[in-house]
Amino acid sequence: MATSPHTDGSFEDRFREIIGALETDQPHALLGDLRGPRAAATRRAERRERRRPLPATRQMITVSVDLHGATPPIWRRLELRSDLSLTDVHDVLQTAFDWAGYHLWRFAAGGDPFDLGAQLFLCEFDVEEGDEDGLPAEAVQLGELLQEPGDRLEYVYDYGDNWDLRIVVDSVREATPEAAPARATDGRRAAPPEDCGGLRDAEDLAAVLEDPARFDVEELDRELWAGPSPLAARSAEEDALPMLVEPLRVLGRSAAGRDLHRRAARLAASPESLADTAGDNGLAAVTWFLEQADAGDGIPLTGAGYLRPATVQAASDVVPSMVHWIGLRNREVQSAPLLHFRQALQQSAILRKYKGTLRPTRRARAAFRAGSVRELVAESLIPQRGGFDHVGSLLLMVHVATTEPGEAVAVGEFCRAATELGWHIDGGPVPPAAILELPSWHLLANIGHRSGPRKALWESFSPEAAALAQEALHR
């Protein structure tokens, strides 16, 4: 008969008891035996509650955040409001260290993030898995854990590269009513890039960073709170225009996602349409084509399907993108801006070919005769779901609506977002040329009065175009 594990017994008896635990599929009992009689109770006791009651007033907590093992040190000094959830703090840290949020993460108080004695605060995926004792980070406020100078919190991101940050309180003061949720006040050196294998020293980082020593605190502060806040990423998705919710979710905290979140927040913060600026002059080119197509037998085409020379000459006087066109304006095939605009009108189902002529589509004729050309154009700018034209036009509308008229649209950001949403051209990332293939680009390029250098006309849009882009997103 085996002796009790809590009484004296021979080594042979002890061995038999351990084998018996294995045979009866009692690994927890075995662990308890190997650790001693109070091991499980000790583990539970060590994972004690570290949270404290929140202060009576909202606090501004200044913290130093150091990347463990970095040489030279890589660190940030941040001001964080005490009412931020730990998920909000995670968002701040992702921005502060220029990471994209692709991987698992957690916080810990009273030890490191994998210490059996630490209290853990888990990301939603760890919570769903249920493998760890821990609280959802979303349910815990920073002020419950950090209240005095010297208080400490540990954070780890990406359990493979293991980016572990130590967060230590420098000072605490009462927050003013207008205090931003997060600010950056100091720091040193660029952070290691996402998925670089855990590199932490300057020599290794020089191979993957253009300038490992670069850090701009003002730039980071703008990223954190000067303008729409990255902290509002989740609420931005909730408050965003319906057609932006899915792209925001897919892009997440990537650089393209942060850019789209800022633009979406700007759109949500200014829901009123600017469409009042889009008067008849702004829509002159579209209106001219509708007038010609709706009159008599429509706009006649050549046998090859192009506008006739006389029509090319007349249209060139009203189509804004022809302002700087060089050469004769009597052949459509040699007047690329006009050709692209006319094709965009057809691709957007405003015009259609019929027996060698151009005619309005049924909906376009109804809108034209009702004096609703602006509404017609606004509803034509983003085609129905499916295909790159929909995604590309949606991103284009966001960029045009959130870029100051006359300023260059960020084509590079457009391409990066489109690529990260899963689109590729010829097996590679979406190139800048792809934006010029969108019918919506050519429609917007011919809305409103446009002047300035020829190059600028292909990079910027008029106030009327920005207004229609915003209206298209709000439909």
Short mmCIF file of C-alpha atoms in Angstrom, two decimals:
data_model
loop_
_atom_site.label_atom_id
_atom_site.label_comp_id
_atom_site.label_asym_id
_atom_site.label_seq_id
_atom_site.Cartn_x
_atom_site.Cartn_y
_atom_site.Cartn_z
CA MET A 1 0.00 0.00 0.00
CA ALA A 2 1.40 3.38 -0.99
CA THR A 3 2.02 5.88 1.78
CA SER A 4 0.47 9.34 1.75
CA PRO A 5 2.57 11.96 -0.02
CA HIS A 6 2.48 13.95 3.19
CA THR A 7 3.96 11.19 5.38
CA ASP A 8 7.37 9.63 5.47
CA GLY A 9 7.88 6.71 3.13
CA SER A 10 10.59 4.92 1.22
CA PHE A 11 11.86 6.18 -2.13
CA GLU A 12 10.33 3.07 -3.72
CA ASP A 13 6.89 3.89 -2.28
CA ARG A 14 7.19 7.50 -3.50
CA PHE A 15 8.15 6.32 -6.99
CA ARG A 16 5.15 3.97 -7.16
CA GLU A 17 2.80 6.78 -6.15
CA ILE A 18 4.10 9.09 -8.90
CA ILE A 19 3.72 6.32 -11.49
CA GLY A 20 0.20 5.73 -10.23
CA ALA A 21 -0.68 9.40 -10.74
CA LEU A 22 0.50 9.17 -14.32
CA GLU A 23 -1.45 5.95 -14.97
CA THR A 24 -4.68 7.48 -13.62
CA ASP A 25 -4.22 10.61 -15.76
CA GLN A 26 -3.77 12.95 -12.80
CA PRO A 27 -0.99 15.32 -13.97
CA HIS A 28 -2.16 18.09 -11.64
CA ALA A 29 -1.85 15.78 -8.69
CA LEU A 30 1.60 14.80 -9.87
CA LEU A 31 2.66 18.44 -10.17
CA GLY A 32 1.41 19.04 -6.68
CA ASP A 33 3.49 16.08 -5.45
CA LEU A 34 6.64 17.25 -7.18
CA ARG A 35 6.29 20.85 -6.00
CA GLY A 36 5.32 19.91 -2.45
CA PRO A 37 2.02 19.98 -0.58
CA ARG A 38 1.45 23.73 -0.70
CA ALA A 39 2.74 24.50 -4.23
CA ALA A 40 -0.65 25.10 -5.88
CA ALA A 41 -1.90 27.23 -3.01
CA THR A 42 1.35 29.23 -3.05
CA ARG A 43 1.01 29.88 -6.80
CA ARG A 44 -2.53 31.20 -6.32
CA ALA A 45 -1.42 33.34 -3.39
CA GLU A 46 1.50 34.82 -5.33
CA ARG A 47 -0.81 35.92 -8.18
CA ARG A 48 -2.38 38.38 -5.81
CA GLU A 49 -4.50 41.37 -6.64
CA ARG A 50 -2.30 44.35 -7.55
CA ARG A 51 -5.00 46.84 -8.43
CA ARG A 52 -5.89 49.69 -6.08
CA PRO A 53 -8.92 51.98 -5.91
CA LEU A 54 -8.76 54.78 -8.45
CA PRO A 55 -7.81 58.23 -7.12
CA ALA A 56 -10.70 60.58 -6.47
CA THR A 57 -9.63 62.81 -9.39
CA ARG A 58 -8.20 62.02 -12.80
CA GLN A 59 -4.39 61.99 -12.79
CA MET A 60 -1.67 62.66 -15.37
CA ILE A 61 1.02 60.02 -14.95
CA THR A 62 4.49 60.68 -16.41
CA VAL A 63 6.29 57.42 -17.18
CA SER A 64 9.61 56.34 -18.62
CA VAL A 65 9.34 53.37 -20.97
CA ASP A 66 12.53 51.41 -21.69
CA LEU A 67 13.06 48.59 -24.18
CA HIS A 68 14.79 45.83 -22.23
CA GLY A 69 18.29 44.92 -23.40
CA ALA A 70 18.66 47.70 -26.01
CA THR A 71 22.18 49.07 -26.50
CA PRO A 72 22.36 52.04 -26.62
CA PRO A 73 19.11 52.48 -24.67
CA ILE A 74 15.87 52.94 -26.60
CA TRP A 75 13.28 54.71 -24.50
CA ARG A 76 10.30 57.08 -24.47
CA ARG A 77 8.90 59.45 -21.85
CA LEU A 78 5.14 59.70 -22.01
CA GLU A 79 2.36 61.46 -20.16
CA LEU A 80 -0.62 59.14 -19.76
CA ARG A 81 -3.99 59.96 -18.29
CA SER A 82 -5.03 57.66 -15.45
CA ASP A 83 -8.41 56.81 -17.00
CA LEU A 84 -6.86 55.09 -20.04
CA SER A 85 -7.58 51.39 -20.23
CA LEU A 86 -4.57 49.12 -20.58
CA THR A 87 -5.73 48.45 -24.15
CA ASP A 88 -5.45 52.20 -24.76
CA VAL A 89 -1.96 52.14 -23.26
CA HIS A 90 -1.09 49.28 -25.61
CA ASP A 91 -2.15 51.51 -28.53
CA VAL A 92 0.05 54.32 -27.21
CA LEU A 93 3.05 52.01 -26.91
CA GLN A 94 2.51 50.64 -30.41
CA THR A 95 2.58 54.20 -31.75
CA ALA A 96 5.50 55.26 -29.55
CA PHE A 97 7.67 52.37 -30.78
CA ASP A 98 6.31 52.37 -34.34
CA TRP A 99 4.97 48.83 -34.25
CA ALA A 100 1.91 47.63 -36.12
CA GLY A 101 -0.09 45.62 -33.55
CA TYR A 102 -0.01 42.34 -35.49
CA HIS A 103 1.04 40.15 -32.55
CA LEU A 104 -0.08 39.07 -29.08
CA TRP A 105 0.68 41.24 -26.06
CA ARG A 106 0.12 41.51 -22.32
CA PHE A 107 0.85 43.61 -19.25
CA ALA A 108 2.02 42.38 -15.87
CA ALA A 109 2.17 43.87 -12.38
CA GLY A 110 4.37 42.41 -9.66
CA GLY A 111 6.72 40.59 -12.03
CA ASP A 112 7.49 40.01 -15.65
CA PRO A 113 4.72 39.07 -18.14
CA PHE A 114 5.45 35.33 -17.85
CA ASP A 115 6.12 35.25 -14.10
CA LEU A 116 3.85 32.82 -12.25
CA GLY A 117 3.54 35.33 -9.42
CA ALA A 118 2.64 38.38 -11.51
CA GLN A 119 -0.89 39.59 -12.04
CA LEU A 120 -1.53 39.50 -15.78
CA PHE A 121 -3.64 41.76 -17.97
CA LEU A 122 -4.25 40.07 -21.29
CA CYS A 123 -5.09 41.03 -24.85
CA GLU A 124 -8.43 39.80 -26.16
CA PHE A 125 -6.92 36.80 -27.97
CA ASP A 126 -5.20 35.49 -24.83
CA VAL A 127 -8.47 36.01 -22.95
CA GLU A 128 -10.36 33.99 -25.57
CA GLU A 129 -7.83 31.16 -25.39
CA GLY A 130 -8.26 31.01 -21.61
CA ASP A 131 -4.83 29.45 -21.05
CA GLU A 132 -3.67 31.99 -18.47
CA ASP A 133 -4.92 33.43 -15.20
CA GLY A 134 -5.41 37.07 -16.06
CA LEU A 135 -7.83 39.94 -16.50
CA PRO A 136 -8.86 41.50 -19.82
CA ALA A 137 -6.64 44.55 -20.37
CA GLU A 138 -9.66 46.42 -21.69
CA ALA A 139 -11.33 46.20 -18.26
CA VAL A 140 -8.46 47.72 -16.25
CA GLN A 141 -7.55 51.41 -16.02
CA LEU A 142 -3.96 52.57 -15.78
CA GLY A 143 -4.70 54.52 -12.60
CA GLU A 144 -5.56 51.30 -10.79
CA LEU A 145 -1.94 50.16 -11.11
CA LEU A 146 0.25 53.27 -11.33
CA GLN A 147 -0.31 55.87 -8.62
CA GLU A 148 3.06 56.91 -7.17
CA PRO A 149 6.63 57.56 -8.41
CA GLY A 150 8.43 54.26 -8.70
CA ASP A 151 5.33 52.19 -9.46
CA ARG A 152 6.10 49.78 -12.27
CA LEU A 153 4.29 47.88 -15.01
CA GLU A 154 5.74 45.39 -17.48
CA TYR A 155 4.59 44.94 -21.09
CA VAL A 156 5.54 42.44 -23.76
CA TYR A 157 4.61 42.50 -27.43
CA ASP A 158 5.20 39.68 -29.94
CA TYR A 159 5.95 36.52 -27.97
CA GLY A 160 8.51 35.54 -30.63
CA ASP A 161 10.63 38.70 -30.93
CA ASN A 162 9.73 39.38 -27.28
CA TRP A 163 9.72 43.18 -27.21
CA ASP A 164 9.55 43.73 -23.46
CA LEU A 165 9.06 47.22 -22.11
CA ARG A 166 9.44 48.39 -18.51
CA ILE A 167 7.09 51.25 -17.59
CA VAL A 168 8.14 53.21 -14.48
CA VAL A 169 6.33 56.19 -12.97
CA ASP A 170 8.41 59.38 -12.80
CA SER A 171 5.74 61.70 -11.40
CA VAL A 172 2.00 62.05 -10.88
CA ARG A 173 -0.10 65.21 -10.94
CA GLU A 174 -3.77 66.03 -11.21
CA ALA A 175 -4.94 66.19 -14.82
CA THR A 176 -6.40 69.43 -16.11
CA PRO A 177 -9.85 69.22 -17.77
CA GLU A 178 -8.35 69.77 -21.22
CA ALA A 179 -5.47 67.30 -20.77
CA ALA A 180 -4.93 65.03 -23.76
CA PRO A 181 -5.07 61.28 -22.99
CA ALA A 182 -1.46 60.81 -24.07
CA ARG A 183 1.55 62.95 -24.92
CA ALA A 184 5.19 62.29 -25.77
CA THR A 185 7.75 64.52 -24.03
CA ASP A 186 11.11 62.84 -24.65
CA GLY A 187 12.84 59.74 -25.95
CA ARG A 188 15.91 58.37 -27.68
CA ARG A 189 16.60 56.32 -30.79
CA ALA A 190 14.39 54.57 -33.32
CA ALA A 191 12.66 51.41 -32.18
CA PRO A 192 13.37 48.02 -33.81
CA PRO A 193 11.03 47.43 -36.75
CA GLU A 194 8.24 44.87 -36.69
CA ASP A 195 9.32 41.22 -37.21
CA CYS A 196 13.08 41.91 -37.30
CA GLY A 197 13.91 38.94 -35.08
CA GLY A 198 14.48 40.67 -31.75
CA LEU A 199 17.38 42.92 -32.80
CA ARG A 200 18.27 45.38 -30.06
CA ASP A 201 21.74 46.82 -30.59
CA ALA A 202 22.74 49.68 -32.88
CA GLU A 203 25.03 47.60 -35.10
CA ASP A 204 22.33 45.07 -35.92
CA LEU A 205 19.61 47.70 -36.25
CA ALA A 206 21.71 49.63 -38.78
CA ALA A 207 21.03 46.78 -41.21
CA VAL A 208 17.25 47.19 -40.96
CA LEU A 209 16.81 50.88 -40.10
CA GLU A 210 17.83 53.81 -42.27
CA ASP A 211 18.87 55.79 -39.19
CA PRO A 212 18.86 53.92 -35.85
CA ALA A 213 19.59 57.15 -33.97
CA ARG A 214 16.56 58.99 -35.34
CA PHE A 215 13.83 60.06 -32.94
CA ASP A 216 11.56 63.09 -33.27
CA VAL A 217 9.51 63.75 -30.14
CA GLU A 218 7.34 66.37 -31.84
CA GLU A 219 6.50 63.97 -34.64
CA LEU A 220 5.56 61.28 -32.12
CA ASP A 221 3.46 63.73 -30.12
CA ARG A 222 1.55 64.64 -33.28
CA GLU A 223 1.03 60.94 -33.94
CA LEU A 224 -0.34 60.43 -30.45
CA TRP A 225 -2.70 63.31 -30.04
CA ALA A 226 -2.17 66.35 -32.26
CA GLY A 227 -5.30 65.84 -34.31
CA PRO A 228 -7.38 62.64 -34.39
CA SER A 229 -6.02 60.25 -31.78
CA PRO A 230 -4.74 56.75 -32.46
CA LEU A 231 -6.16 55.96 -29.02
CA ALA A 232 -9.59 56.20 -30.61
CA ALA A 233 -8.91 53.38 -33.08
CA ARG A 234 -11.70 51.14 -31.85
CA SER A 235 -14.20 53.95 -31.35
CA ALA A 236 -13.15 55.33 -34.74
CA GLU A 237 -14.33 52.08 -36.29
CA GLU A 238 -17.61 52.38 -34.40
CA ASP A 239 -18.07 56.05 -35.35
CA ALA A 240 -16.69 55.76 -38.88
CA LEU A 241 -18.75 56.06 -42.01
CA PRO A 242 -20.19 52.56 -42.66
CA MET A 243 -18.16 51.88 -45.79
CA LEU A 244 -14.89 52.52 -43.90
CA VAL A 245 -15.47 50.08 -41.05
CA GLU A 246 -14.13 47.00 -42.85
CA PRO A 247 -10.95 48.67 -44.24
CA LEU A 248 -10.23 50.09 -40.77
CA ARG A 249 -10.60 46.65 -39.22
CA VAL A 250 -8.38 44.94 -41.80
CA LEU A 251 -5.60 47.55 -41.72
CA GLY A 252 -5.60 47.72 -37.93
CA ARG A 253 -2.59 49.45 -36.37
CA SER A 254 -0.32 49.26 -39.42
CA ALA A 255 1.07 52.55 -40.75
CA ALA A 256 -1.60 52.53 -43.45
CA GLY A 257 -4.22 51.75 -40.83
CA ARG A 258 -3.13 54.64 -38.61
CA ASP A 259 -3.29 56.99 -41.58
CA LEU A 260 -6.78 55.78 -42.49
CA HIS A 261 -7.91 56.08 -38.87
CA ARG A 262 -6.78 59.72 -38.78
CA ARG A 263 -8.62 60.47 -42.01
CA ALA A 264 -11.74 58.60 -40.86
CA ALA A 265 -11.74 60.52 -37.58
CA ARG A 266 -11.48 63.79 -39.47
CA LEU A 267 -14.44 62.81 -41.63
CA ALA A 268 -16.46 61.72 -38.59
CA ALA A 269 -15.62 64.95 -36.76
CA SER A 270 -16.89 67.08 -39.68
CA PRO A 271 -20.01 65.30 -40.90
CA GLU A 272 -21.46 68.34 -42.60
CA SER A 273 -21.08 68.16 -46.36
CA LEU A 274 -19.04 70.73 -48.22
CA ALA A 275 -21.18 70.15 -51.29
CA ASP A 276 -22.58 73.67 -51.22
CA THR A 277 -19.33 74.79 -52.84
CA ALA A 278 -20.02 72.54 -55.83
CA GLY A 279 -22.20 74.81 -57.92
CA ASP A 280 -22.94 74.70 -61.61
CA ASN A 281 -19.45 75.88 -62.56
CA GLY A 282 -17.88 72.97 -60.70
CA LEU A 283 -19.91 70.51 -62.71
CA ALA A 284 -19.66 72.27 -66.06
CA ALA A 285 -17.84 69.43 -67.84
CA VAL A 286 -20.29 66.73 -66.72
CA THR A 287 -23.25 68.98 -67.46
CA TRP A 288 -21.95 69.79 -70.95
CA PHE A 289 -21.70 66.12 -71.88
CA LEU A 290 -25.18 65.42 -70.51
CA GLU A 291 -26.65 68.36 -72.44
CA GLN A 292 -25.10 67.17 -75.70
CA ALA A 293 -25.97 63.53 -75.13
CA ASP A 294 -29.59 64.27 -74.20
CA ALA A 295 -30.21 66.55 -77.17
CA GLY A 296 -31.49 65.16 -80.47
CA ASP A 297 -29.73 61.97 -81.48
CA GLY A 298 -26.99 62.23 -78.84
CA ILE A 299 -23.26 62.76 -79.38
CA PRO A 300 -22.14 61.13 -82.67
CA LEU A 301 -19.01 58.97 -82.66
CA THR A 302 -16.60 58.06 -85.43
CA GLY A 303 -16.57 54.58 -86.90
CA ALA A 304 -13.71 53.74 -84.53
CA GLY A 305 -15.79 54.84 -81.53
CA TYR A 306 -14.14 58.20 -80.77
CA LEU A 307 -15.61 61.70 -80.48
CA ARG A 308 -15.70 63.57 -83.77
CA PRO A 309 -13.19 66.43 -84.29
CA ALA A 310 -15.76 69.21 -83.85
CA THR A 311 -16.94 67.65 -80.59
CA VAL A 312 -13.34 67.31 -79.38
CA GLN A 313 -12.74 71.01 -80.00
CA ALA A 314 -15.92 72.05 -78.20
CA ALA A 315 -15.40 69.67 -75.26
CA SER A 316 -11.78 70.81 -74.81
CA ASP A 317 -13.04 74.27 -73.88
CA VAL A 318 -15.05 72.96 -70.91
CA VAL A 319 -13.04 69.96 -69.64
CA PRO A 320 -10.64 71.26 -66.93
CA SER A 321 -7.95 68.62 -67.46
CA MET A 322 -7.44 69.91 -71.02
CA VAL A 323 -6.23 73.30 -69.72
CA HIS A 324 -2.55 72.49 -70.19
CA TRP A 325 -2.88 70.01 -73.03
CA ILE A 326 -0.26 70.63 -75.74
CA GLY A 327 -1.07 70.20 -79.41
CA LEU A 328 -4.13 70.25 -81.64
CA ARG A 329 -7.45 69.45 -80.04
CA ASN A 330 -9.33 67.92 -82.92
CA ARG A 331 -8.71 64.18 -82.39
CA GLU A 332 -9.81 62.46 -79.21
CA VAL A 333 -7.22 59.71 -79.53
CA GLN A 334 -4.54 62.41 -79.29
CA SER A 335 -6.26 64.25 -76.43
CA ALA A 336 -5.68 61.83 -73.56
CA PRO A 337 -7.27 63.85 -70.69
CA LEU A 338 -10.49 64.29 -72.66
CA LEU A 339 -10.49 60.65 -73.73
CA HIS A 340 -10.04 59.46 -70.13
CA PHE A 341 -12.81 61.75 -68.90
CA ARG A 342 -15.26 60.61 -71.55
CA GLN A 343 -14.45 56.96 -70.80
CA ALA A 344 -14.89 57.63 -67.07
CA LEU A 345 -18.38 58.97 -67.75
CA GLN A 346 -19.20 55.70 -69.47
CA GLN A 347 -17.52 53.50 -66.86
CA SER A 348 -19.47 55.32 -64.15
CA ALA A 349 -22.77 54.62 -65.98
CA ILE A 350 -23.44 58.29 -66.70
CA LEU A 351 -23.11 57.91 -70.48
CA ARG A 352 -23.61 54.84 -72.68
CA LYS A 353 -22.95 53.98 -76.29
CA TYR A 354 -26.04 53.48 -78.44
CA LYS A 355 -25.97 52.93 -82.23
CA GLY A 356 -22.81 54.93 -82.83
CA THR A 357 -23.69 57.73 -80.40
CA LEU A 358 -23.29 58.64 -76.75
CA ARG A 359 -26.55 58.89 -74.78
CA PRO A 360 -27.28 59.43 -71.07
CA THR A 361 -28.08 56.31 -69.11
CA ARG A 362 -31.63 56.15 -67.80
CA ARG A 363 -30.67 57.29 -64.29
CA ALA A 364 -28.39 60.01 -65.65
CA ARG A 365 -31.14 61.38 -67.91
CA ALA A 366 -33.57 61.46 -64.98
CA ALA A 367 -31.05 63.24 -62.75
CA PHE A 368 -30.08 65.73 -65.47
CA ARG A 369 -33.67 66.66 -66.25
CA ALA A 370 -34.43 66.99 -62.53
CA GLY A 371 -31.47 69.34 -62.02
CA SER A 372 -29.68 66.81 -59.78
CA VAL A 373 -26.34 66.51 -61.55
CA ARG A 374 -24.36 66.89 -58.34
CA GLU A 375 -26.22 64.01 -56.70
CA LEU A 376 -25.68 61.93 -59.84
CA VAL A 377 -21.91 62.48 -59.76
CA ALA A 378 -21.65 61.91 -55.99
CA GLU A 379 -23.39 58.53 -56.24
CA SER A 380 -21.22 57.56 -59.24
CA LEU A 381 -17.84 58.17 -57.59
CA ILE A 382 -17.71 54.87 -55.66
CA PRO A 383 -18.87 51.88 -57.73
CA GLN A 384 -20.69 48.93 -56.25
CA ARG A 385 -18.76 46.47 -54.09
CA GLY A 386 -16.41 44.10 -55.84
CA GLY A 387 -13.18 44.66 -57.69
CA PHE A 388 -10.32 47.09 -57.31
CA ASP A 389 -12.39 50.00 -58.66
CA HIS A 390 -14.55 49.91 -55.54
CA VAL A 391 -11.66 49.73 -53.03
CA GLY A 392 -9.49 52.16 -54.99
CA SER A 393 -12.31 54.68 -55.41
CA LEU A 394 -13.20 54.44 -51.73
CA LEU A 395 -9.60 55.17 -50.67
CA LEU A 396 -9.36 57.95 -53.25
CA MET A 397 -12.50 59.63 -51.88
CA VAL A 398 -11.06 59.48 -48.35
CA HIS A 399 -7.79 61.05 -49.48
CA VAL A 400 -9.38 63.78 -51.58
CA ALA A 401 -11.94 64.62 -48.87
CA THR A 402 -9.23 64.93 -46.19
CA THR A 403 -6.55 66.73 -48.22
CA GLU A 404 -6.57 70.50 -48.46
CA PRO A 405 -7.67 71.59 -51.95
CA GLY A 406 -4.63 72.35 -54.06
CA GLU A 407 -2.37 70.15 -51.90
CA ALA A 408 -0.94 66.95 -53.39
CA VAL A 409 -2.82 63.78 -52.59
CA ALA A 410 -0.67 61.21 -50.77
CA VAL A 411 -0.51 58.69 -53.59
CA GLY A 412 2.06 56.61 -51.70
CA GLU A 413 -0.29 56.20 -48.73
CA PHE A 414 -3.09 55.28 -51.11
CA CYS A 415 -0.95 52.55 -52.70
CA ARG A 416 0.21 51.19 -49.35
CA ALA A 417 -3.35 50.96 -48.00
CA ALA A 418 -4.65 49.30 -51.16
CA THR A 419 -1.81 46.75 -51.05
CA GLU A 420 -2.37 45.97 -47.35
CA LEU A 421 -6.06 45.46 -48.10
CA GLY A 422 -4.97 42.56 -50.29
CA TRP A 423 -4.76 44.06 -53.75
CA HIS A 424 -1.81 43.44 -56.06
CA ILE A 425 -1.02 44.45 -59.62
CA ASP A 426 0.94 41.95 -61.73
CA GLY A 427 1.88 40.06 -58.59
CA GLY A 428 3.38 43.10 -56.86
CA PRO A 429 2.20 45.98 -54.65
CA VAL A 430 -0.28 48.49 -56.04
CA PRO A 431 1.74 51.03 -58.08
CA PRO A 432 1.00 54.78 -58.32
CA ALA A 433 -0.14 54.31 -61.93
CA ALA A 434 -3.10 52.26 -60.68
CA ILE A 435 -4.77 55.37 -59.28
CA LEU A 436 -4.89 56.88 -62.77
CA GLU A 437 -6.86 53.86 -63.97
CA LEU A 438 -9.76 54.69 -61.69
CA PRO A 439 -12.77 56.35 -63.38
CA SER A 440 -13.35 58.29 -60.16
CA TRP A 441 -9.92 59.92 -60.50
CA HIS A 442 -10.82 61.35 -63.90
CA LEU A 443 -14.27 62.43 -62.73
CA LEU A 444 -12.82 64.33 -59.77
CA ALA A 445 -10.00 65.75 -61.89
CA ASN A 446 -12.65 67.49 -64.00
CA ILE A 447 -14.75 68.91 -61.19
CA GLY A 448 -14.33 72.62 -60.45
CA HIS A 449 -11.94 75.26 -61.68
CA ARG A 450 -8.32 74.14 -61.79
CA SER A 451 -5.25 76.24 -62.34
CA GLY A 452 -1.56 76.09 -61.60
CA PRO A 453 1.40 74.11 -62.97
CA ARG A 454 0.60 71.15 -65.18
CA LYS A 455 2.16 68.65 -62.75
CA ALA A 456 0.08 69.98 -59.86
CA LEU A 457 -3.13 69.27 -61.75
CA TRP A 458 -2.40 65.54 -61.61
CA GLU A 459 -1.63 65.60 -57.87
CA SER A 460 -4.34 67.83 -56.42
CA PHE A 461 -8.05 68.51 -56.65
CA SER A 462 -10.37 71.49 -56.46
CA PRO A 463 -12.53 72.46 -53.45
CA GLU A 464 -15.57 71.32 -55.43
CA ALA A 465 -13.98 67.90 -55.96
CA ALA A 466 -13.18 67.61 -52.24
CA ALA A 467 -16.80 68.48 -51.48
CA LEU A 468 -18.16 65.81 -53.80
CA ALA A 469 -15.72 63.22 -52.44
CA GLN A 470 -16.98 63.93 -48.93
CA GLU A 471 -20.57 63.73 -50.09
CA ALA A 472 -19.90 60.39 -51.80
CA LEU A 473 -18.55 58.97 -48.52
CA HIS A 474 -21.55 60.19 -46.54
CA ARG A 475 -24.15 58.71 -48.88
#
